[in-house]
Tab-separated table of N, CA and C in Angstrom:
chain	number	residue	atom	x	y	z
A	1147	MET	N	48.742	-15.329	11.808
A	1147	MET	CA	48.780	-15.784	13.244
A	1147	MET	C	49.897	-15.562	14.067
A	1148	ARG	N	51.084	-14.967	13.359
A	1148	ARG	CA	52.161	-14.777	14.161
A	1148	ARG	C	52.004	-13.337	14.793
A	1149	LYS	N	51.444	-12.414	13.898
A	1149	LYS	CA	51.341	-11.243	14.388
A	1149	LYS	C	50.262	-11.124	15.610
A	1150	HIS	N	49.368	-12.073	15.660
A	1150	HIS	CA	48.407	-12.115	16.610
A	1150	HIS	C	48.982	-12.468	18.103
A	1151	VAL	N	49.728	-13.474	18.135
A	1151	VAL	CA	50.736	-13.807	19.230
A	1151	VAL	C	51.669	-12.688	19.587
A	1152	ASP	N	52.247	-12.090	18.760
A	1152	ASP	CA	53.035	-10.791	18.972
A	1152	ASP	C	52.375	-9.791	19.439
A	1153	ALA	N	51.002	-9.513	19.039
A	1153	ALA	CA	50.273	-8.569	19.720
A	1153	ALA	C	49.869	-8.722	21.154
A	1154	LYS	N	49.656	-9.938	21.407
A	1154	LYS	CA	49.464	-10.334	22.923
A	1154	LYS	C	50.732	-10.176	23.801
A	1155	ARG	N	51.817	-10.634	23.237
A	1155	ARG	CA	53.098	-10.414	23.886
A	1155	ARG	C	53.218	-8.936	24.187
A	1156	TYR	N	52.981	-8.182	22.922
A	1156	TYR	CA	53.180	-6.632	23.268
A	1156	TYR	C	52.271	-6.029	24.210
A	1157	LEU	N	50.943	-6.196	24.160
A	1157	LEU	CA	49.992	-5.916	25.098
A	1157	LEU	C	50.262	-5.966	26.362
A	1158	VAL	N	50.680	-7.303	26.635
A	1158	VAL	CA	51.124	-7.802	28.132
A	1158	VAL	C	52.198	-6.891	28.522
A	1159	SER	N	53.361	-6.730	27.541
A	1159	SER	CA	54.504	-5.914	28.078
A	1159	SER	C	54.351	-4.481	28.325
A	1160	MET	N	53.230	-3.860	27.383
A	1160	MET	CA	53.032	-2.517	27.744
A	1160	MET	C	51.953	-2.037	28.694
A	1161	ASP	N	51.103	-3.221	28.960
A	1161	ASP	CA	49.868	-2.949	29.820
A	1161	ASP	C	49.839	-3.849	30.697
A	1162	GLU	N	50.068	-3.861	32.190
A	1162	GLU	CA	50.084	-4.903	33.034
A	1162	GLU	C	48.832	-5.544	33.294
A	1163	LYS	N	47.739	-4.640	33.108
A	1163	LYS	CA	46.422	-4.771	33.332
A	1163	LYS	C	45.944	-5.733	32.255
A	1164	TYR	N	46.357	-5.673	30.904
A	1164	TYR	CA	46.020	-6.640	29.714
A	1164	TYR	C	46.170	-8.067	30.239
A	1165	TYR	N	47.264	-8.487	30.911
A	1165	TYR	CA	47.397	-9.805	31.406
A	1165	TYR	C	46.276	-10.369	32.016
A	1166	GLN	N	45.652	-9.580	33.088
A	1166	GLN	CA	44.598	-10.182	33.667
A	1166	GLN	C	43.294	-10.242	32.890
A	1167	THR	N	43.283	-9.896	31.827
A	1167	THR	CA	42.064	-9.865	31.035
A	1167	THR	C	41.968	-11.185	30.211
A	1168	LEU	N	43.145	-12.047	30.237
A	1168	LEU	CA	43.385	-13.093	29.466
A	1168	LEU	C	42.765	-14.316	30.153
A	1169	SER	N	42.214	-15.240	29.417
A	1169	SER	CA	41.677	-16.511	29.867
A	1169	SER	C	43.034	-17.271	30.587
A	1170	PRO	N	42.597	-18.157	31.561
A	1170	PRO	CA	43.656	-19.055	32.051
A	1170	PRO	C	44.379	-19.833	30.973
A	1171	ALA	N	43.837	-20.144	30.008
A	1171	ALA	CA	44.496	-20.943	28.778
A	1171	ALA	C	45.334	-19.881	27.910
A	1172	SER	N	45.003	-18.736	27.738
A	1172	SER	CA	45.842	-17.840	27.071
A	1172	SER	C	46.861	-17.245	27.791
A	1173	GLN	N	46.741	-17.157	29.259
A	1173	GLN	CA	47.989	-17.028	30.161
A	1173	GLN	C	48.977	-17.924	30.146
A	1174	LEU	N	48.497	-19.311	29.841
A	1174	LEU	CA	49.440	-20.488	29.754
A	1174	LEU	C	49.991	-20.423	28.577
A	1175	THR	N	49.370	-20.194	27.475
A	1175	THR	CA	50.118	-20.312	26.055
A	1175	THR	C	50.857	-19.177	26.018
A	1176	LEU	N	50.669	-17.942	26.743
A	1176	LEU	CA	51.559	-16.904	26.740
A	1176	LEU	C	53.145	-17.116	27.084
A	1177	THR	N	53.258	-17.921	27.985
A	1177	THR	CA	54.506	-18.339	28.553
A	1177	THR	C	55.181	-19.461	27.442
A	1178	ARG	N	54.265	-20.082	26.665
A	1178	ARG	CA	54.841	-20.862	25.777
A	1178	ARG	C	55.257	-20.133	24.532
A	1179	GLN	N	54.532	-18.968	24.340
A	1179	GLN	CA	54.893	-18.211	23.169
A	1179	GLN	C	55.872	-17.220	23.379
A	1180	GLY	N	56.700	-17.180	24.415
A	1180	GLY	CA	57.781	-16.294	24.831
A	1180	GLY	C	57.500	-15.380	25.793
A	1181	GLY	N	56.353	-15.301	26.356
A	1181	GLY	CA	56.041	-14.424	27.526
A	1181	GLY	C	56.090	-12.857	27.036
A	1182	LYS	N	56.445	-11.869	27.985
A	1182	LYS	CA	56.514	-10.527	27.702
A	1182	LYS	C	57.731	-10.314	26.662
A	1183	MET	N	57.651	-9.194	25.805
A	1183	MET	CA	58.558	-9.071	24.956
A	1183	MET	C	59.916	-8.368	25.498
A	1184	SER	N	60.885	-8.669	24.765
A	1184	SER	CA	62.224	-7.985	25.299
A	1184	SER	C	62.108	-6.518	25.044
A	1185	SER	N	62.955	-5.684	25.557
A	1185	SER	CA	62.906	-4.329	24.918
A	1185	SER	C	63.334	-4.020	23.595
A	1186	GLU	N	64.329	-5.066	23.045
A	1186	GLU	CA	64.560	-5.174	21.613
A	1186	GLU	C	63.195	-5.591	20.776
A	1187	GLU	N	62.551	-6.490	21.306
A	1187	GLU	CA	61.348	-6.742	20.495
A	1187	GLU	C	60.362	-5.813	20.487
A	1188	LEU	N	60.014	-5.117	21.593
A	1188	LEU	CA	59.345	-4.097	21.836
A	1188	LEU	C	59.515	-2.999	20.762
A	1189	ALA	N	60.935	-2.625	20.726
A	1189	ALA	CA	61.323	-1.259	19.743
A	1189	ALA	C	61.268	-2.009	18.487
A	1190	ALA	N	61.319	-2.942	17.974
A	1190	ALA	CA	61.188	-3.442	16.742
A	1190	ALA	C	59.667	-3.457	16.199
A	1191	PHE	N	58.896	-4.069	17.264
A	1191	PHE	CA	57.431	-4.252	17.058
A	1191	PHE	C	56.942	-2.869	17.011
A	1192	SER	N	57.205	-1.827	17.809
A	1192	SER	CA	56.489	-0.522	17.869
A	1192	SER	C	56.808	0.176	16.508
A	1193	LYS	N	57.748	-0.290	15.663
A	1193	LYS	CA	58.053	0.422	14.524
A	1193	LYS	C	57.262	-0.090	13.145
A	1194	LEU	N	56.556	-1.095	13.478
A	1194	LEU	CA	55.861	-1.914	12.465
A	1194	LEU	C	54.794	-0.826	11.788
A	1195	PRO	N	54.804	-0.493	10.615
A	1195	PRO	CA	53.669	0.546	9.945
A	1195	PRO	C	52.380	0.023	10.445
A	1196	GLU	N	52.274	-1.156	10.315
A	1196	GLU	CA	50.845	-1.557	10.724
A	1196	GLU	C	50.455	-2.069	12.053
A	1197	LEU	N	51.153	-1.459	13.145
A	1197	LEU	CA	50.837	-1.684	14.400
A	1197	LEU	C	49.573	-1.373	14.876
A	1198	ASP	N	49.042	-0.226	14.500
A	1198	ASP	CA	47.681	0.049	14.992
A	1198	ASP	C	46.696	-0.845	14.679
A	1199	ALA	N	46.745	-1.483	13.397
A	1199	ALA	CA	45.707	-2.369	12.936
A	1199	ALA	C	46.021	-3.791	13.595
A	1200	ILE	N	47.437	-4.207	13.845
A	1200	ILE	CA	47.642	-5.461	14.472
A	1200	ILE	C	47.040	-5.417	15.928
A	1201	ILE	N	47.220	-4.371	16.760
A	1201	ILE	CA	46.625	-4.190	17.939
A	1201	ILE	C	45.080	-4.175	17.855
A	1202	ALA	N	44.635	-3.346	16.962
A	1202	ALA	CA	43.079	-3.199	16.979
A	1202	ALA	C	42.377	-4.650	16.593
A	1203	LEU	N	43.021	-5.405	15.930
A	1203	LEU	CA	42.467	-6.618	15.467
A	1203	LEU	C	42.630	-7.603	16.685
A	1204	ARG	N	43.777	-7.691	17.429
A	1204	ARG	CA	43.768	-8.516	18.696
A	1204	ARG	C	42.867	-8.096	19.596
A	1205	ARG	N	42.551	-6.885	19.839
A	1205	ARG	CA	41.433	-6.355	20.823
A	1205	ARG	C	40.159	-6.885	20.438
A	1206	PHE	N	39.684	-6.768	19.175
A	1206	PHE	CA	38.525	-6.973	18.521
A	1206	PHE	C	38.322	-8.595	18.816
A	1207	ASP	N	39.383	-9.436	18.723
A	1207	ASP	CA	39.508	-10.782	18.849
A	1207	ASP	C	39.190	-11.063	20.271
A	1208	ASP	N	39.720	-10.351	21.123
A	1208	ASP	CA	39.611	-10.483	22.623
A	1208	ASP	C	38.125	-10.242	22.929
A	1209	LEU	N	37.473	-9.171	22.230
A	1209	LEU	CA	36.195	-8.869	22.582
A	1209	LEU	C	35.105	-9.854	22.066
A	1210	GLY	N	35.508	-10.362	21.160
A	1210	GLY	CA	34.696	-11.494	20.529
A	1210	GLY	C	34.750	-12.922	21.531
A	1211	LYS	N	35.468	-12.937	22.462
A	1211	LYS	CA	35.521	-14.163	23.168
A	1211	LYS	C	34.731	-14.163	24.531
A	1212	ASP	N	33.686	-13.063	24.547
A	1212	ASP	CA	32.737	-12.879	25.763
A	1212	ASP	C	31.704	-13.989	25.172
A	1213	PRO	N	31.308	-14.885	25.991
A	1213	PRO	CA	30.337	-15.972	25.888
A	1213	PRO	C	28.961	-15.277	25.981
A	1214	SER	N	28.862	-14.226	26.661
A	1214	SER	CA	27.532	-13.434	26.824
A	1214	SER	C	27.119	-12.559	25.464
A	1215	LEU	N	28.025	-12.572	24.649
A	1215	LEU	CA	27.849	-11.647	23.409
A	1215	LEU	C	26.954	-12.128	22.430
A	1216	ALA	N	26.055	-11.344	22.001
A	1216	ALA	CA	25.049	-12.002	21.222
A	1216	ALA	C	25.515	-11.322	19.796
A	1217	VAL	N	25.619	-12.149	18.939
A	1217	VAL	CA	26.106	-11.931	17.480
A	1217	VAL	C	24.911	-12.291	16.335
A	1218	LEU	N	25.063	-11.705	15.361
A	1218	LEU	CA	24.421	-11.922	14.145
A	1218	LEU	C	24.850	-13.172	13.641
A	1219	PRO	N	23.944	-13.810	12.861
A	1219	PRO	CA	24.428	-15.046	12.147
A	1219	PRO	C	25.357	-14.908	10.991
A	1220	SER	N	26.086	-15.883	10.852
A	1220	SER	CA	27.192	-15.597	9.558
A	1220	SER	C	26.491	-15.408	8.435
A	1221	SER	N	25.242	-15.742	8.323
A	1221	SER	CA	24.603	-15.319	6.847
A	1221	SER	C	24.422	-13.990	6.709
A	1222	TYR	N	24.381	-13.284	7.655
A	1222	TYR	CA	24.177	-11.754	7.529
A	1222	TYR	C	25.554	-11.291	7.246
A	1223	TRP	N	26.510	-11.865	7.727
A	1223	TRP	CA	27.939	-11.065	7.392
A	1223	TRP	C	28.308	-11.495	5.954
A	1224	PHE	N	27.991	-12.724	5.552
A	1224	PHE	CA	28.387	-13.098	4.114
A	1224	PHE	C	27.379	-12.243	3.431
A	1225	SER	N	26.242	-11.850	3.564
A	1225	SER	CA	25.304	-10.987	2.641
A	1225	SER	C	26.212	-9.553	2.626
A	1226	GLN	N	26.569	-9.134	3.837
A	1226	GLN	CA	27.319	-7.801	3.763
A	1226	GLN	C	28.576	-7.851	2.827
A	1227	ILE	N	29.370	-8.848	3.040
A	1227	ILE	CA	30.484	-9.232	2.242
A	1227	ILE	C	30.365	-9.035	0.920
A	1228	GLU	N	29.186	-9.906	0.355
A	1228	GLU	CA	28.950	-10.162	-0.958
A	1228	GLU	C	28.195	-8.670	-1.389
A	1229	ALA	N	27.633	-8.023	-0.693
A	1229	ALA	CA	27.222	-6.661	-1.158
A	1229	ALA	C	28.329	-5.581	-1.353
A	1230	TYR	N	29.332	-5.777	-0.480
A	1230	TYR	CA	30.482	-4.856	-0.658
A	1230	TYR	C	31.303	-5.245	-1.838
A	1231	LEU	N	31.408	-6.545	-2.110
A	1231	LEU	CA	32.333	-6.928	-3.133
A	1231	LEU	C	31.605	-6.759	-4.514
A	1232	ALA	N	30.340	-6.536	-4.577
A	1232	ALA	CA	29.504	-6.329	-5.937
A	1232	ALA	C	29.603	-5.006	-6.101
A	1233	ASN	N	29.957	-4.110	-5.322
A	1233	ASN	CA	30.137	-2.603	-5.620
A	1233	ASN	C	31.371	-2.345	-6.298
């Protein structure tokens, strides 16, 4: 969870347009979560070996918040996970 918040703070710091994509609630929580990262925080976060995965997960989460998005039922995904784990 912590990296999820850090990813939001990072993206807002690196891309001014990203802030506009956030819901009003997420914009509000951003201020409570520390707002934009400082230059020191940006430098440290940018050096994380898993940075690309953290940012990708944040962006996938953002895409999943689209209320018009049609998704498959969880039973489909559970069957996919079970099939993967069986191999």
